Short mmCIF file of C-alpha atoms and ligand atoms in Angstrom, two decimals:
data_model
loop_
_atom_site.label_atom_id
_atom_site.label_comp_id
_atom_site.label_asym_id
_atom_site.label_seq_id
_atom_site.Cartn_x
_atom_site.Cartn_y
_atom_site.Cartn_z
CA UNK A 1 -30.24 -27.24 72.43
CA UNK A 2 -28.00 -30.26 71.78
CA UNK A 3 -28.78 -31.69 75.13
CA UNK A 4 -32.79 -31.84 73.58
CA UNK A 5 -31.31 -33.56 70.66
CA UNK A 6 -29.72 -36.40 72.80
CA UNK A 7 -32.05 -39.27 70.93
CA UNK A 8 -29.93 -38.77 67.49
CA UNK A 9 -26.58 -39.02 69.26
CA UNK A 10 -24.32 -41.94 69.24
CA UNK A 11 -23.59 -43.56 72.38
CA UNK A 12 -20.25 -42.06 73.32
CA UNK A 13 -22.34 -38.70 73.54
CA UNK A 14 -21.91 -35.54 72.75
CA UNK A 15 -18.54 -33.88 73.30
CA UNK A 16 -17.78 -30.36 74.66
CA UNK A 17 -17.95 -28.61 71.42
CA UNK A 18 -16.72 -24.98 71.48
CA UNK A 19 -18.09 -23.74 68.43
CA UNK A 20 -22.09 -23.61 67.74
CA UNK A 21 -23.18 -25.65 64.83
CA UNK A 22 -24.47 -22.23 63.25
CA UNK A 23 -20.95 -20.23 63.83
CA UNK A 24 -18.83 -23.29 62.55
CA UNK A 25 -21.87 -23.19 59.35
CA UNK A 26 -21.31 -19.56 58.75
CA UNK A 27 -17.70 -20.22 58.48
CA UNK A 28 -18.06 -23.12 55.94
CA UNK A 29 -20.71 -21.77 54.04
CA UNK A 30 -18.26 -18.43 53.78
CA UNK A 31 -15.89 -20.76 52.72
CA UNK A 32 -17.90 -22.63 49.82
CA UNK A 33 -19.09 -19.38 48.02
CA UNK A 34 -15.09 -18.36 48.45
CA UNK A 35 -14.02 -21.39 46.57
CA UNK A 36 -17.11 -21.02 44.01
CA UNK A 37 -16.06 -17.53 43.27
CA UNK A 38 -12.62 -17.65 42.92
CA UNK A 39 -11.34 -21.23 43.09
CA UNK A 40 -9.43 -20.50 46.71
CA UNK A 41 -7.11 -23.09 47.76
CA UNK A 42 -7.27 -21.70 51.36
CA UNK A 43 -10.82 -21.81 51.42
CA UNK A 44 -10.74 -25.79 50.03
CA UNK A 45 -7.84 -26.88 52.39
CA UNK A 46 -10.28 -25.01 55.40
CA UNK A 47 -13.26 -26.98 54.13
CA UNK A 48 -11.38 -29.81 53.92
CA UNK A 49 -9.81 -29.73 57.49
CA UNK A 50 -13.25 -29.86 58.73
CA UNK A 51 -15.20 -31.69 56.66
CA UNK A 52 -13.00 -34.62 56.02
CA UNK A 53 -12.46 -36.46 59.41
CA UNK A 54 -16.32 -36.29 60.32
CA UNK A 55 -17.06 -37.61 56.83
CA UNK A 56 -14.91 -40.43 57.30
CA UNK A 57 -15.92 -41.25 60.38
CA UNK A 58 -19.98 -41.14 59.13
CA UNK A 59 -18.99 -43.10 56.33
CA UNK A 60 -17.32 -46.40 58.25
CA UNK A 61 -19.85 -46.07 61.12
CA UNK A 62 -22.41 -48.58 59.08
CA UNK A 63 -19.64 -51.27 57.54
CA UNK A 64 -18.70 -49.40 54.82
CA UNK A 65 -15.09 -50.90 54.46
CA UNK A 66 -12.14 -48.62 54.97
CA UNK A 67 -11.08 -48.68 51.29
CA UNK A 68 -14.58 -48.02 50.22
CA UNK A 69 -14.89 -45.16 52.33
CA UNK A 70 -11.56 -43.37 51.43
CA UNK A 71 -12.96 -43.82 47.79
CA UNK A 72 -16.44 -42.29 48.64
CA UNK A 73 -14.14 -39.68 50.91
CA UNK A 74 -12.39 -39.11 47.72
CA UNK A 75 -15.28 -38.65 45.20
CA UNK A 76 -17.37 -36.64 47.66
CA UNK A 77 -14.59 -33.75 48.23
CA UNK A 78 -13.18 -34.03 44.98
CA UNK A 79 -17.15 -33.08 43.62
CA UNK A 80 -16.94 -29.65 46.17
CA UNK A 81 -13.47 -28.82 45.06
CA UNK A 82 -15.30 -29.06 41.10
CA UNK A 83 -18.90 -27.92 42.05
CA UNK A 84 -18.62 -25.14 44.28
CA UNK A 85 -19.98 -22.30 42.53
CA UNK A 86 -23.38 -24.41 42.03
CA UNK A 87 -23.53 -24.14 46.08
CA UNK A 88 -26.42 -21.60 46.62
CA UNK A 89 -26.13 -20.41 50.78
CA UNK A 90 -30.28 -19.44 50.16
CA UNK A 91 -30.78 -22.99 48.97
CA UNK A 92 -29.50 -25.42 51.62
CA UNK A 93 -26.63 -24.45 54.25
CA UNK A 94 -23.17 -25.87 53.30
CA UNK A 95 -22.46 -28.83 55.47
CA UNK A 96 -26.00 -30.24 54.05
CA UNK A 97 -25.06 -29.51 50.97
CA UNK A 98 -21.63 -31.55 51.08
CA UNK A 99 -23.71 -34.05 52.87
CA UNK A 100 -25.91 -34.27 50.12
CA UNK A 101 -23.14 -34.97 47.78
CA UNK A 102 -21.28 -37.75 49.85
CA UNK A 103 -24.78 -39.28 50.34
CA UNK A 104 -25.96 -39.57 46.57
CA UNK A 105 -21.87 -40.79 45.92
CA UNK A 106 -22.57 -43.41 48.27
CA UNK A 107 -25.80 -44.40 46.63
CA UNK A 108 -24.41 -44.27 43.45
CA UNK A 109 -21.88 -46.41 44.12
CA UNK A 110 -23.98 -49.18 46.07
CA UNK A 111 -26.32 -49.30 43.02
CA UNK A 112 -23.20 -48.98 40.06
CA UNK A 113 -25.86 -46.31 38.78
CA UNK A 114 -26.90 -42.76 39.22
CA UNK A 115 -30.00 -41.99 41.10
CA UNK A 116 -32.43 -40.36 39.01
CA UNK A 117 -32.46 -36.97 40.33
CA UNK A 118 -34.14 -33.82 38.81
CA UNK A 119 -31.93 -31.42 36.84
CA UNK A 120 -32.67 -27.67 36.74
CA UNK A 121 -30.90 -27.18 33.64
CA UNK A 122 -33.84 -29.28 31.87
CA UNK A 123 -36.05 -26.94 29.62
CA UNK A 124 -38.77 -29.57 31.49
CA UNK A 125 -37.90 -28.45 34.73
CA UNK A 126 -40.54 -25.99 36.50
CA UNK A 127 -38.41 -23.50 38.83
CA UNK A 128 -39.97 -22.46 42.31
CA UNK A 129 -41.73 -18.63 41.94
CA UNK A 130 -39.47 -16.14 43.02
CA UNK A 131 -38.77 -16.22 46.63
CA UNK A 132 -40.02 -13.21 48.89
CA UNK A 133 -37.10 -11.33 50.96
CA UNK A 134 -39.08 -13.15 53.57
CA UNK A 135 -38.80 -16.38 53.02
CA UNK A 136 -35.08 -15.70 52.52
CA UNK A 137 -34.60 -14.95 55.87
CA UNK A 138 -36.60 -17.96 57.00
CA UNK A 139 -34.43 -20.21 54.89
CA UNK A 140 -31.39 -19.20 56.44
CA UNK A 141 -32.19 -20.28 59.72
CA UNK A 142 -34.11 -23.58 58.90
CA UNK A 143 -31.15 -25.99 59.77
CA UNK A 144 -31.47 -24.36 63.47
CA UNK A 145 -35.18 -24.62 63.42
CA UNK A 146 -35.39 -28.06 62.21
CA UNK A 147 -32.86 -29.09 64.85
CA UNK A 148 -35.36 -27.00 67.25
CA UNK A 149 -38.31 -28.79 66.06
CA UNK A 150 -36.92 -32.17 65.69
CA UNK A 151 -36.56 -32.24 69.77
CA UNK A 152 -40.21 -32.15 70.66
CA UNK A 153 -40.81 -35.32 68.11
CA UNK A 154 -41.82 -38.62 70.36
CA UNK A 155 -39.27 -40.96 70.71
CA UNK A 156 -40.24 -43.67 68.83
CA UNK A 157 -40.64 -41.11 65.46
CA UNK A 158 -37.34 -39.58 65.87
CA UNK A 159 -36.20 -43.23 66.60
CA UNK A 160 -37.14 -43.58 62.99
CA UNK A 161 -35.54 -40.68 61.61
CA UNK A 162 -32.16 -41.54 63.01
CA UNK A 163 -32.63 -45.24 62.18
CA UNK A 164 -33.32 -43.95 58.63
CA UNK A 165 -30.45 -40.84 58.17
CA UNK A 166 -27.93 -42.32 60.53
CA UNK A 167 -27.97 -45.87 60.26
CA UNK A 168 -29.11 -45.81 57.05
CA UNK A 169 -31.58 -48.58 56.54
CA UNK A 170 -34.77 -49.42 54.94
CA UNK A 171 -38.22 -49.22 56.11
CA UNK A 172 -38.73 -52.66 55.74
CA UNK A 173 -35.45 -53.02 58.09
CA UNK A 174 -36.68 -50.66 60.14
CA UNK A 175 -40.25 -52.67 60.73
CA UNK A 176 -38.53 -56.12 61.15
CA UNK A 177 -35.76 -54.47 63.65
CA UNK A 178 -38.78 -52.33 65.94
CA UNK A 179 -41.36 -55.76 65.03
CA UNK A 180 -43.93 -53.16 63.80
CA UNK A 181 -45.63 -53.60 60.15
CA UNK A 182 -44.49 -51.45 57.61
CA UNK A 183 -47.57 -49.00 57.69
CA UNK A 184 -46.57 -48.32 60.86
CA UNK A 185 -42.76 -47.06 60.16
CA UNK A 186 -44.89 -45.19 57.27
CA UNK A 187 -47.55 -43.73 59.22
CA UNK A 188 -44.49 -42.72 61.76
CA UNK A 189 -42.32 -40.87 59.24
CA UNK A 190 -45.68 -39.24 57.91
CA UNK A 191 -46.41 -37.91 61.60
CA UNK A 192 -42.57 -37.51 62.18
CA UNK A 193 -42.47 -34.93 59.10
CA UNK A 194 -45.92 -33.02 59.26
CA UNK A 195 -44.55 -31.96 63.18
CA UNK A 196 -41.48 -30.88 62.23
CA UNK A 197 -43.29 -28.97 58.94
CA UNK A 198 -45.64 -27.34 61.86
CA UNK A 199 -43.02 -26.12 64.42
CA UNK A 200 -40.58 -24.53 61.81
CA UNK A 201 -43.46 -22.67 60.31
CA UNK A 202 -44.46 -21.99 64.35
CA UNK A 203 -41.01 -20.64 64.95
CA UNK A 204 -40.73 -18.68 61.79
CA UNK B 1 -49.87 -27.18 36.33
CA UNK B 2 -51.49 -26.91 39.17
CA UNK B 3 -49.99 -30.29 40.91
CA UNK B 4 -52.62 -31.57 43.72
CA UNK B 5 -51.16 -35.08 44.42
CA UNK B 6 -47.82 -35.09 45.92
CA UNK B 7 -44.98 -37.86 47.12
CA UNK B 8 -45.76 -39.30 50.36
CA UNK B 9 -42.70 -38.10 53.25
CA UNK B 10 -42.16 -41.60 53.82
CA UNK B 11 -41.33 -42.47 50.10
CA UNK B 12 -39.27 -39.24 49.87
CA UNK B 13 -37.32 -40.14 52.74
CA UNK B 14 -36.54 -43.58 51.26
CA UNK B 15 -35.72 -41.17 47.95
CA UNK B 16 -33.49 -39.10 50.31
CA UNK B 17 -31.66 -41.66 52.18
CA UNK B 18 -31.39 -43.78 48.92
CA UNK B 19 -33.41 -46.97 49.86
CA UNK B 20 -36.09 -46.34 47.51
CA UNK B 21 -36.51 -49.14 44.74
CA UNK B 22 -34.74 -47.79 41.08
CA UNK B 23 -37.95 -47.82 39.42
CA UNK B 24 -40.10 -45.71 42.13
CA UNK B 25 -37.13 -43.40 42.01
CA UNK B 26 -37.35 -42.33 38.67
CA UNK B 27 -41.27 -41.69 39.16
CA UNK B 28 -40.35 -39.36 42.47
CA UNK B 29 -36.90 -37.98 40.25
CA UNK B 30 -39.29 -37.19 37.21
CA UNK B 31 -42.61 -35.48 39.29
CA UNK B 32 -39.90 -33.28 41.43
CA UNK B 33 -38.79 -31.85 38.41
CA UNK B 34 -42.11 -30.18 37.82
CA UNK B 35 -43.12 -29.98 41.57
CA UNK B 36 -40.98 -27.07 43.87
CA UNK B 37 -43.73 -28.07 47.23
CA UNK B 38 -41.92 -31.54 46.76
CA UNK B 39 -38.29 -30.22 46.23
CA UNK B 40 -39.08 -28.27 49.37
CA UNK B 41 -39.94 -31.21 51.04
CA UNK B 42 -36.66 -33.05 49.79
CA UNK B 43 -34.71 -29.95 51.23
CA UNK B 44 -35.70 -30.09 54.31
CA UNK B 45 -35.48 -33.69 55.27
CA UNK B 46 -31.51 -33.49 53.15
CA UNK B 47 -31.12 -30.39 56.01
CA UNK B 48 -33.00 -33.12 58.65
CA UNK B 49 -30.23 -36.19 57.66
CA UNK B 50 -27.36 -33.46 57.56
CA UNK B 51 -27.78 -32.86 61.39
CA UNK B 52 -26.33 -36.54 62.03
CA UNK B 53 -23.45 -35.80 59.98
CA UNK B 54 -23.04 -32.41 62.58
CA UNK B 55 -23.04 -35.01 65.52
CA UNK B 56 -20.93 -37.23 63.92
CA UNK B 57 -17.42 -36.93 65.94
CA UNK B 58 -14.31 -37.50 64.25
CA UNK B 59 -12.22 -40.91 64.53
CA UNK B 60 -10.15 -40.59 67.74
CA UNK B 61 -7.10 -41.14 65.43
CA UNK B 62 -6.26 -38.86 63.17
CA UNK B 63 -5.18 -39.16 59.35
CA UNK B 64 -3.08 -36.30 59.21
CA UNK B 65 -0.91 -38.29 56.73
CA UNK B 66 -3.86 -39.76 54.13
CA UNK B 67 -5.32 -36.01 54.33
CA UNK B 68 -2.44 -33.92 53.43
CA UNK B 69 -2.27 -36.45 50.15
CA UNK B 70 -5.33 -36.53 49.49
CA UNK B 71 -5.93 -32.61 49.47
CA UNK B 72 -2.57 -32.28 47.42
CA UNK B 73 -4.25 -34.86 45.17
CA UNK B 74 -7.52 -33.04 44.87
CA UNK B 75 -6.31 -29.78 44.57
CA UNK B 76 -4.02 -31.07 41.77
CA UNK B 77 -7.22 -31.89 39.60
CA UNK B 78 -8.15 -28.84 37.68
CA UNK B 79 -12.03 -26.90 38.24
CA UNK B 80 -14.46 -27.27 35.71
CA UNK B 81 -15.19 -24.26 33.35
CA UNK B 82 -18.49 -23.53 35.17
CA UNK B 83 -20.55 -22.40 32.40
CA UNK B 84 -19.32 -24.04 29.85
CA UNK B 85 -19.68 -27.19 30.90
CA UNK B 86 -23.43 -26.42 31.76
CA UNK B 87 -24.23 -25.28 28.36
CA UNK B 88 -22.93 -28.70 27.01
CA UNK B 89 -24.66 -30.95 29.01
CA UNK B 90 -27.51 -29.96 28.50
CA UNK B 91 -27.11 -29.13 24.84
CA UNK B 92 -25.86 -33.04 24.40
CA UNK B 93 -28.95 -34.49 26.48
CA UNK B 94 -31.55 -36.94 24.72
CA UNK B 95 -34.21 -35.44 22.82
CA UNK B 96 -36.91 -34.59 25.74
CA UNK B 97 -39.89 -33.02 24.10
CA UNK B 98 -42.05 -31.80 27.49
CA UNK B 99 -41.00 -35.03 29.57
CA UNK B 100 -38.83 -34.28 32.43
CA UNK B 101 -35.21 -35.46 32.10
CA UNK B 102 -35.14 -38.07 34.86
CA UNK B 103 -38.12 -40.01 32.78
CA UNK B 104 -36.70 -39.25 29.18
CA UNK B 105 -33.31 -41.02 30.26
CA UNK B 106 -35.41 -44.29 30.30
CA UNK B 107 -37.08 -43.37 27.16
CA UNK B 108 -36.08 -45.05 24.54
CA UNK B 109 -38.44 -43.03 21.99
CA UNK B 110 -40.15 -39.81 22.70
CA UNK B 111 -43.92 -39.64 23.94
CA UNK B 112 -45.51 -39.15 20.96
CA UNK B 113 -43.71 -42.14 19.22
CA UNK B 114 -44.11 -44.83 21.92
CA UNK B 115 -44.68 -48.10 19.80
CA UNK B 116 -47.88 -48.71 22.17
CA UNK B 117 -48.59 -52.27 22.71
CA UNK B 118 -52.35 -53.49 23.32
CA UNK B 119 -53.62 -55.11 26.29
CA UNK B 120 -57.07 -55.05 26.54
CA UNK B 121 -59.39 -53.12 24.53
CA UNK B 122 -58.72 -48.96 25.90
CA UNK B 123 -55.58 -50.27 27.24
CA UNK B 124 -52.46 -50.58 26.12
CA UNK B 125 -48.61 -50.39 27.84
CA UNK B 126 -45.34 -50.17 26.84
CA UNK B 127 -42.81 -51.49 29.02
CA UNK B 128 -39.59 -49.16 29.85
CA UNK B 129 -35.86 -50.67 30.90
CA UNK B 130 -35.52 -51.00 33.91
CA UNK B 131 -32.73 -49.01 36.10
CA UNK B 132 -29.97 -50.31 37.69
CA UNK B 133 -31.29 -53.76 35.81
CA UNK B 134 -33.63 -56.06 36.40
CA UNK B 135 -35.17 -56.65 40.23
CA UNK B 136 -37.64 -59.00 41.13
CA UNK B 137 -41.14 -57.31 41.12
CA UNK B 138 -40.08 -54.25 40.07
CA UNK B 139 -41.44 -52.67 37.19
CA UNK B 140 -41.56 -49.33 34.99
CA UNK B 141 -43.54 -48.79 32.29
CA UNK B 142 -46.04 -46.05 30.37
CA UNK B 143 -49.47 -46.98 29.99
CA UNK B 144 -52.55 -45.89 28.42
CA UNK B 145 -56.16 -45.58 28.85
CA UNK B 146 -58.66 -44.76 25.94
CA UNK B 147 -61.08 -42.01 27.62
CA UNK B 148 -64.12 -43.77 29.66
CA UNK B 149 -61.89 -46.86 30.16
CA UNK B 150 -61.67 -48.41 33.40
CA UNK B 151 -58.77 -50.20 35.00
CA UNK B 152 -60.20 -53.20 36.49
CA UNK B 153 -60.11 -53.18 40.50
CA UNK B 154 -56.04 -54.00 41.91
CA UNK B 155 -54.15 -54.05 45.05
CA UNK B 156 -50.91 -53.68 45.01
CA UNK B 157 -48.42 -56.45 47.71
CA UNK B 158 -45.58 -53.59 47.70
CA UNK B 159 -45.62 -49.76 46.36
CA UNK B 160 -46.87 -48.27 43.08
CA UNK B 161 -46.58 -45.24 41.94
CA UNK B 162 -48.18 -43.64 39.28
CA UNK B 163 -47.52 -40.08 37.94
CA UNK B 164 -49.86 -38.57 35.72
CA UNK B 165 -48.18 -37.43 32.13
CA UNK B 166 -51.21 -36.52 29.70
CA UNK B 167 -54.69 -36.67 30.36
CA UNK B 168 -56.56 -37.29 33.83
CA UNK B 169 -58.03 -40.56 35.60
CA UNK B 170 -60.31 -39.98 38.71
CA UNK B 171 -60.74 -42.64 41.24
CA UNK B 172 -62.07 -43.79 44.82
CA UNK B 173 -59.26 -41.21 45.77
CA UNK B 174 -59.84 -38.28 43.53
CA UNK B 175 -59.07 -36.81 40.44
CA UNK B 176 -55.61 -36.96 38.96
CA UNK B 177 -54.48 -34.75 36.59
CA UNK B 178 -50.60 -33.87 34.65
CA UNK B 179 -48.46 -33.84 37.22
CA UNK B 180 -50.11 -35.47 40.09
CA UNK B 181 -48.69 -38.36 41.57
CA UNK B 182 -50.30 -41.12 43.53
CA UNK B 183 -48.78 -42.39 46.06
CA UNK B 184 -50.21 -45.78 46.88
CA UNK B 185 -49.55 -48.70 49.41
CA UNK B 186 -50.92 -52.21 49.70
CA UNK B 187 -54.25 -51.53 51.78
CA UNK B 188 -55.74 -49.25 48.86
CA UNK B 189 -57.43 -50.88 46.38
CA UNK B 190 -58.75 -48.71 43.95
CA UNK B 191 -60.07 -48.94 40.07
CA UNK B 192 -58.92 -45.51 37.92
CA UNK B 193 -60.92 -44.65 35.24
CA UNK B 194 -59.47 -42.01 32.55
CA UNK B 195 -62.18 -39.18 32.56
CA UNK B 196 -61.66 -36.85 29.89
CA UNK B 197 -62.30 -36.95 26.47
CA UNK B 198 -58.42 -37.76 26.10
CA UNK B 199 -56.13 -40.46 26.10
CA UNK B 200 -54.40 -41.04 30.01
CA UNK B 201 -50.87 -41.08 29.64
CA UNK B 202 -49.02 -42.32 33.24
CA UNK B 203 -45.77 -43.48 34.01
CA UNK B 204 -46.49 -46.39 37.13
CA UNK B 205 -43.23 -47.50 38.29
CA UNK B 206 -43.94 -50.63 40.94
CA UNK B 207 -42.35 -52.61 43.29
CA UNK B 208 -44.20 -55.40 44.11
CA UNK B 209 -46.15 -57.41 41.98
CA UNK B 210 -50.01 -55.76 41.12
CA UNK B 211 -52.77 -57.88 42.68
CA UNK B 212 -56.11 -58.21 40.72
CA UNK B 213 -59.47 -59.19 41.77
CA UNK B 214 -61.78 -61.12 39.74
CA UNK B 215 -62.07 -63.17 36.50
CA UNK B 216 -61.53 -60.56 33.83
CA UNK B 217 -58.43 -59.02 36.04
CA UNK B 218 -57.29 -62.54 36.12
CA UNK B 219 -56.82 -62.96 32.89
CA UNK B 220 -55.37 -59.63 32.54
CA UNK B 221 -52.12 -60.78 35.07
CA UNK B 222 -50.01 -62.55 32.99
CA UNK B 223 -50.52 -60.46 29.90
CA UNK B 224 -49.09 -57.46 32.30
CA UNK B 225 -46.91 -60.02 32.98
CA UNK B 226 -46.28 -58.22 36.31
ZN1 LIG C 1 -45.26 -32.68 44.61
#
């Protein structure tokens, strides 16, 4: 399945990997609700061991300076050692969720301001109905079935994707780096994201 | 609620990956607070950006050093009392009344006591700070249309987005009622007019100067002042 995914890859490549994605996710996300629960330094200093090096290297692969990336390094684990127990494994699987958090640290700090993001503990906020047992199941295995649907996209919308997630720029960077208008990148991601809606709900 | 008109995937992915202007973020922060299909939506493109974290390898050399003080340091730091500290927060928040958080944080009144300034007869604003300070076409204000009032015809040179708060408009695109958001780009031109027998409440966060046809519009420009 990685070999489908080769368009999102950096050029070294991929390297052997021993461990599936989904076993090394079972382990972390065992790991997370551990350190929710019961604040377990063995569960942290596991999280840590693997988390850490990849996040540093994501975070100086696009010029972020070394300094600035130790701090968002810093921020981003010290928020999971703090906000564990609001990880929820039928929500989002655990390395997305740290992602999440390093992400929205970085953007924080590029903007000296928090993102406006929505906050479930406002009496505003309108939950999701109650989930089926179902749909349960079918979240669990979404970050497999995304990567699974994310290999039949057309190269030049997953070219999009990965200029967007991995090196992070704008779609008005995007347009002036592929010389395509802006509608275009638009139209792309629209296309990119209504496939990748279709095959997870085809696989499901 | 019954929310028709959603975020655009290519304005939640610049919401995602963080590239979105301020002001359209608080518009897309404030309508996901009442809209799960949209959260959903967020989810799965956060799950979509996590994969290139997965393929991200390691440096070749390792910190073993910076990590072992660094985990010492974190693990020095004591864990929040989880429910506590919930209850707080959002016990100290601002005074919300039934606008989402994300909005009310710009708020510097509540809805109902929005010192509403007049622009044209049926019309009137009332501009909101902006986030992370002022940015050169960006803009985020409330604005209100008497019932039968039309907006006059407008293009807009970057994004606008316009979530619906009170009332409804309809337009060339459809109806838009509480909680819908449009999601508009420069080719759509398009002249709202609120369609009930109450006032149209809607936040419009822009980025990118409005462009107005004709005389009356004209005029109209600078008083926006956008
Ligand atoms: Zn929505």
């Amino acid at each position: 399945m990685l070999r489908e995914f080769h368009y999102m890859t950096p050029p070294e490549g991929i390297s052997g990997k021993t461990e599936t994605p989904q076993e090394k996710q079972g382990g972390l996300s065992a790991d997370l609700c551990e350190l929710g629960a019961t604040g377990s330094r063995d569960a942290f200093a596991r999280i840590f061991a693997e988390m850490a090096p990849r996040l540093r290297a994501f975070m100086l692969k696009n010029g972020l300076g070394a300094s600035a990336a130790e701090e968002v390094l810093q921020e981003t684990l010290l928020r999971v050692w703090r906000k564990a127990h609001l990880f929820d494994p039928e929500k989002s699987s655990a390395s997305t969720w740290i992602h999440t958090i390093a992400r929205n640290v970085k953007i924080d700090r590029l903007r000296k301001e928090a993102r406006p993001e929505p906050d479930p503990e406002d009496p505003s906020f309108i939950p999701a109905a109650p989930e089926t047992g179902e749909e349960n199941m079918a979240r669990k295995q979404d970050s497999a079935l995304i990567r699974k649907a994310m290999s039949v996209l057309p190269p030049e919308q997953l070219r999009i994707i990965t200029m967007s997630f991995y090196e992070e720029k704008s779609h008005g960077e995007i347009a002036e780096e592929l010389g395509v208008p802006l509608g275009t990148v638009k139209s792309r991601i629209r296309l990119a994201f209504g496939k990748i809606r279709a095959e997870v709900e085809k696989m499901q | 609620m019954t929310i028709r008109h959603h975020i655009a995937d290519d304005t939640l992915m610049a919401y995602v990956g963080g590239t979105l202007a301020p002001s359209l973020s608080v518009a897309v922060a404030t309508h996901l607070a009442i809209c799960p299909r949209c959260r959903d939506s967020v989810a799965m493109m956060e799950e979509v950006a996590s994969l290139y974290l997965e393929e991200t390898e390691p440096l070749s050399h390792s910190e073993k050093d910076k990590d072992a003080a660094l985990l010492d340091q974190i693990m020095a730091t004591p864990r929040t009392e989880t429910a506590e500290q919930g209850a707080v927060s959002s016990l100290a928040g601002p005074a919300i009344g039934s606008v989402p958080r994300p909005l009310a944080d710009y708020m510097p009144v509540p809805l109902d006591q929005v010192p509403w300034k007049r622009l044209v007869p049926g019309i009137s604003h009332y501009p909101l700070p902006q986030p992370g300070g002022k940015r050169k076409g960006s803009a985020l204000r409330l604005l209100k249309i008497a019932p039968g009032t039309r907006i006059p015809e407008h293009s807009h040179s970057g994004q606008e987005l316009t979530l619906i708060l009170e009332g409804s408009y309809i337009d060339e695109i459809g109806r838009f009622q509480k909680g819908d958001i449009a999601d508009l780009d420069n080719e759509i031109h398009h002249q709202p007019v609120a369609d009930t027998d109450q006032d149209c409440i809607c936040l419009i966060a822009t980025d990118g100067p409005l462009k107005f046809s004709g005389i009356f519009s004209r005029l109209l420009q600078p008083i926006i002042g956008i």
